[in-house]
Short mmCIF file of C-alpha atoms in Angstrom, two decimals:
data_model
loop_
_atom_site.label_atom_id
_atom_site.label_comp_id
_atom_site.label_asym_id
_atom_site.label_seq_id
_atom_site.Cartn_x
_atom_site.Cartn_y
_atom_site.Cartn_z
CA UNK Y 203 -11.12 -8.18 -3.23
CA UNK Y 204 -9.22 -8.88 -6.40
CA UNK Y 205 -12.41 -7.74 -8.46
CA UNK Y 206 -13.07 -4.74 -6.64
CA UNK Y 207 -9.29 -3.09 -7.08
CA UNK Y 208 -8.45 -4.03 -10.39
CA UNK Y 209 -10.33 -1.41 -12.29
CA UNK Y 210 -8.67 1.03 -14.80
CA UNK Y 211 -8.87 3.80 -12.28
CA UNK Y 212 -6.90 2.16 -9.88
CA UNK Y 213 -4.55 0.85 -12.14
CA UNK Y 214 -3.61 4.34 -13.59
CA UNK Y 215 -2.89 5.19 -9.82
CA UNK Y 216 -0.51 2.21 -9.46
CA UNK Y 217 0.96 2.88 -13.26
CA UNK Y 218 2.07 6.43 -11.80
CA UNK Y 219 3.05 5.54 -8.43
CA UNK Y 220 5.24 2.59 -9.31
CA UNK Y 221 7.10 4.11 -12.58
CA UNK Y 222 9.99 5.18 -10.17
CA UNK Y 223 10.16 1.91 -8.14
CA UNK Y 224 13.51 0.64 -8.65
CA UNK Y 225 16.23 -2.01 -6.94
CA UNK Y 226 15.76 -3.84 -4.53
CA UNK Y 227 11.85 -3.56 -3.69
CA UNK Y 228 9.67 -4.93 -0.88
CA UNK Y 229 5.79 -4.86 -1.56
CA UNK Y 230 3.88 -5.46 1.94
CA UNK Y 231 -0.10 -6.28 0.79
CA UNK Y 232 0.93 -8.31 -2.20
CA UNK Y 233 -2.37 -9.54 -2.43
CA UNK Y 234 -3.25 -10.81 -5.51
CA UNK Y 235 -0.14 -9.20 -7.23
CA UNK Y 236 -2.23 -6.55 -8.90
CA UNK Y 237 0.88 -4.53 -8.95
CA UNK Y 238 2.67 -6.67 -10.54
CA UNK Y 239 2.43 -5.49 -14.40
CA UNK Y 240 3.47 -2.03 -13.37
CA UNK Y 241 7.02 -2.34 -11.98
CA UNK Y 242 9.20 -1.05 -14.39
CA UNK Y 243 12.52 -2.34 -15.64
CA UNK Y 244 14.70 -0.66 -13.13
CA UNK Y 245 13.25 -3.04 -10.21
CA UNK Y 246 15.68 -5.87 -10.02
CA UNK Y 247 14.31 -8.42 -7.08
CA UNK Y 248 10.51 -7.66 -5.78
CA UNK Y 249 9.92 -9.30 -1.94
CA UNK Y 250 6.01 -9.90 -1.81
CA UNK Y 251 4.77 -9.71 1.40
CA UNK Y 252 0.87 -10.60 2.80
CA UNK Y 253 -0.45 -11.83 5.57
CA UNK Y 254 -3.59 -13.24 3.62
CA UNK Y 255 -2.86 -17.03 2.69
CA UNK Y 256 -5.80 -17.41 0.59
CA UNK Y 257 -4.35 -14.63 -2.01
CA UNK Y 258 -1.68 -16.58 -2.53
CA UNK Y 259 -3.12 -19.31 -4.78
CA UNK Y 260 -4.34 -16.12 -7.34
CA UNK Y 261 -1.42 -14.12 -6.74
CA UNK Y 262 0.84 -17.28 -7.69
CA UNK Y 263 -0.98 -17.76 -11.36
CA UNK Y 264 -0.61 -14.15 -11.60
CA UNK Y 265 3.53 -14.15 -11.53
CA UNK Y 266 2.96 -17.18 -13.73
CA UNK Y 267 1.24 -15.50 -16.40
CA UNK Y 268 2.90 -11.52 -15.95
CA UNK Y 269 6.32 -10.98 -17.82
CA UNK Y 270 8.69 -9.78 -15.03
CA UNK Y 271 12.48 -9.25 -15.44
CA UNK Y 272 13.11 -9.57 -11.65
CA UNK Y 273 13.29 -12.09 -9.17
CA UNK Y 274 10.11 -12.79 -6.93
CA UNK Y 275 10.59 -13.68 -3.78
CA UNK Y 276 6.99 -14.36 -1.78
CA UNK Y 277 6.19 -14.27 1.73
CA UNK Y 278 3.50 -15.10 3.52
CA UNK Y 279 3.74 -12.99 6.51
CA UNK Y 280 2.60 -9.77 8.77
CA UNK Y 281 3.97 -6.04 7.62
CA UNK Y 282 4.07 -5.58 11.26
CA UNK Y 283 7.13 -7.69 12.15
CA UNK Y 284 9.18 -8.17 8.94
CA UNK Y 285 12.27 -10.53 9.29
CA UNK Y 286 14.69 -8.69 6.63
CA UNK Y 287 17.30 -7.00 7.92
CA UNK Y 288 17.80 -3.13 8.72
CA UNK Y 289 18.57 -1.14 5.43
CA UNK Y 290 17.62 -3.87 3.29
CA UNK Y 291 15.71 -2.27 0.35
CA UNK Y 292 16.06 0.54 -1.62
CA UNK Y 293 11.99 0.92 -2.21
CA UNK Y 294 8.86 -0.32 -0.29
CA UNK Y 295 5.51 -0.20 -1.54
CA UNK Y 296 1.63 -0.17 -0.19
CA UNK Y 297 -1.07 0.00 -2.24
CA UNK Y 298 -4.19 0.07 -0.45
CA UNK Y 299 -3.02 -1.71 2.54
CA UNK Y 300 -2.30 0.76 5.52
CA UNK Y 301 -6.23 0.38 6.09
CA UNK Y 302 -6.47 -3.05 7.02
CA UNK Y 303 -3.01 -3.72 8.96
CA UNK Y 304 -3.82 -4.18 13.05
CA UNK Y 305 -1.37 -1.87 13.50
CA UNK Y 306 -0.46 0.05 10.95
CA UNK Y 307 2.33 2.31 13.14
CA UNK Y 308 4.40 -0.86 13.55
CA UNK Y 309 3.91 -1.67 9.55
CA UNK Y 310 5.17 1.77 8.78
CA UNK Y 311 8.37 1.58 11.54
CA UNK Y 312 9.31 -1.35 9.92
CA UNK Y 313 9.13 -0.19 6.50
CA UNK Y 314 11.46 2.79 7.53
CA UNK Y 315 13.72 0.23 9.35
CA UNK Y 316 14.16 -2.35 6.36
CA UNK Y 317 14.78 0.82 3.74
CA UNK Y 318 18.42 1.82 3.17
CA UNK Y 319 19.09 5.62 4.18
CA UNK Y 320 17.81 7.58 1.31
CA UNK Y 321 15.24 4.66 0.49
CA UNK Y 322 12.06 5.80 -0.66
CA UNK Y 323 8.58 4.12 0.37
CA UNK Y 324 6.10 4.80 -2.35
CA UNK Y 325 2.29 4.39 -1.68
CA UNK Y 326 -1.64 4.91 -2.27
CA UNK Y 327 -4.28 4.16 0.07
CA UNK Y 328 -7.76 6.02 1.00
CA UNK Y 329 -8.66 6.92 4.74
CA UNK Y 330 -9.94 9.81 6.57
CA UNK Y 331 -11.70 12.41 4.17
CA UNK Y 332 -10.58 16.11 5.18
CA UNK Y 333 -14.71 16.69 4.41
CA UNK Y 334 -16.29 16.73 8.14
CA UNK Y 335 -19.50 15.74 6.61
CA UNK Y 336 -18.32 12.12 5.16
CA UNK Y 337 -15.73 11.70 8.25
CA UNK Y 338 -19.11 11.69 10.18
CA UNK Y 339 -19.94 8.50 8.09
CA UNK Y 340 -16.62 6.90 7.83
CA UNK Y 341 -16.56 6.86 11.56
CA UNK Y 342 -20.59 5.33 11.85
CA UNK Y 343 -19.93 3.01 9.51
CA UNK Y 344 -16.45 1.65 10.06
CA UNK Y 345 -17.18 -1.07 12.74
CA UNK Y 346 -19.30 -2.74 10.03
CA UNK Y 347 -16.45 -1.65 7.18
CA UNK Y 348 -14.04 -3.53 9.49
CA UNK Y 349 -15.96 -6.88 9.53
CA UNK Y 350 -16.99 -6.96 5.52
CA UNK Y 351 -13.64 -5.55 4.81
CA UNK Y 352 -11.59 -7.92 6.25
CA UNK Y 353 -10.39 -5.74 8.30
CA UNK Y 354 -10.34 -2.45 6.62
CA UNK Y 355 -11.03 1.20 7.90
CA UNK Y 356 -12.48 3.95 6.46
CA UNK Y 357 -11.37 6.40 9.13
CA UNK Y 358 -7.59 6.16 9.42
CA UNK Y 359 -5.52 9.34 9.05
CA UNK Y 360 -2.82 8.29 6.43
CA UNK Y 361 -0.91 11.61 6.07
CA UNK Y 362 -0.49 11.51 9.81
CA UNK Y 363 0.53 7.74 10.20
CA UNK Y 364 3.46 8.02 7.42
CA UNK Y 365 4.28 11.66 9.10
CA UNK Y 366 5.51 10.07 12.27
CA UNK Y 367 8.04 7.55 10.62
CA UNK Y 368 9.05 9.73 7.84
CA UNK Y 369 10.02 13.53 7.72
CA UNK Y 370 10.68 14.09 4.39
CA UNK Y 371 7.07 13.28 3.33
CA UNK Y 372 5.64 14.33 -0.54
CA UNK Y 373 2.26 13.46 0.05
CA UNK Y 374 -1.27 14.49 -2.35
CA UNK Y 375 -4.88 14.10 -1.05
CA UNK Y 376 -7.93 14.35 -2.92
CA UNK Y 377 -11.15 12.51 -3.84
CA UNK Y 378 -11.47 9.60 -6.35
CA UNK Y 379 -14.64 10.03 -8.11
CA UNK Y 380 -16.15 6.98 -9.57
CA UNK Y 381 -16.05 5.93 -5.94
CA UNK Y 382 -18.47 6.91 -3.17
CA UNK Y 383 -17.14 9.40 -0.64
CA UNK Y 384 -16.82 7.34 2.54
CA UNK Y 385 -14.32 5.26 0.77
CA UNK Y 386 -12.98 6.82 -1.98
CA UNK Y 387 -10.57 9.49 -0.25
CA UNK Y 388 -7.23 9.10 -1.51
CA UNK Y 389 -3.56 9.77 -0.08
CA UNK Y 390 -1.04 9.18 -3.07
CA UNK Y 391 2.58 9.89 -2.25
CA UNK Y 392 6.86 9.10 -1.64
CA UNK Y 393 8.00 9.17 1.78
CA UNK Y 394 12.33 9.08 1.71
CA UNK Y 395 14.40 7.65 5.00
#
């Protein structure tokens, strides 16, 4: 996985989305901390959050070798029931993540709990193509997507899942080119408490 999204093109979509991160920020789907080098200088504690043990190990030598001027704080634990307290943060960030999460309702109801009131949850994950044609494949193929994508789906509807936790939604769709259609639509956008 850390292979696959570390290309320039994603990283120019995390470059833009994080330059206004600032504060106090929680990241659920740390990963491999491919983020990481983007944060600005305005961010003064980052709370990495995954459920995937195995990314740890990379994502450790990865806050080892990145210059940060924040504290890290990692967790190995589920974006579905975080432990923080209500109106903890003043940013929360997703980068590719809402696909894979069991639930990803729950993930995004916590994520508006832990945020202080005018908190602002930035993110930038690919899901259900507003082309009828490739939503016809993204639904064949996602039961096999799920297994070789630990867990991932092609088909969710990420405008609508961030809709119902957040009303004041700035959200931008569109397709990412040097990827193929069934998984390369995009949803890039700021969602405020």
């Amino acid at each position: 996985m850390d292979a696959s999204m570390s290309g320039e093109a994603l990283a120019a979509y995390r470059r833009s989305l994080l330059a206004n991160t600032c504060g106090n920020v929680l990241e659920i789907g740390f990963g491999t901390g491919l983020n990481l080098p983007f944060y600005p200088e305005t961010v003064t504690k980052l709370t990495a959050v995954d459920n995937n043990s195995g990314a740890r190990a990379i994502a450790a030598r990865r806050i080892q070798r990145t210059p940060h001027r924040f504290e890290i704080e990692s967790q190995t634990l589920s974006g579905e029931s975080l432990p923080m307290a209500d109106e903890t943060f003043d940013c929360a960030v997703s980068t590719w993540t809402l696909c894979s999460i069991k639930n990803a309702s729950q993930a995004l109801q916590e994520i508006r709990r832990v945020l202080k009131p005018g908190g602002r949850f930035f993110f930038v994950e690919h899901g259900l193509s507003d082309n009828p044609k490739v939503q016809v494949w993204q639904n064949r193929l996602n039961p096999i997507q799920r297994v070789v994508g630990d867990g991932c789906n092609f088909n969710r509807d990420i405008r609508q899942l961030v809709e119902r936790q957040f009303s004041q939604v700035d959200i931008e769709t569109f397709p990412e080119p040097s990827l193929p259609a069934v998984a390369g639509y995009f949803y890039k956008g700021i969602a405020v408490k």
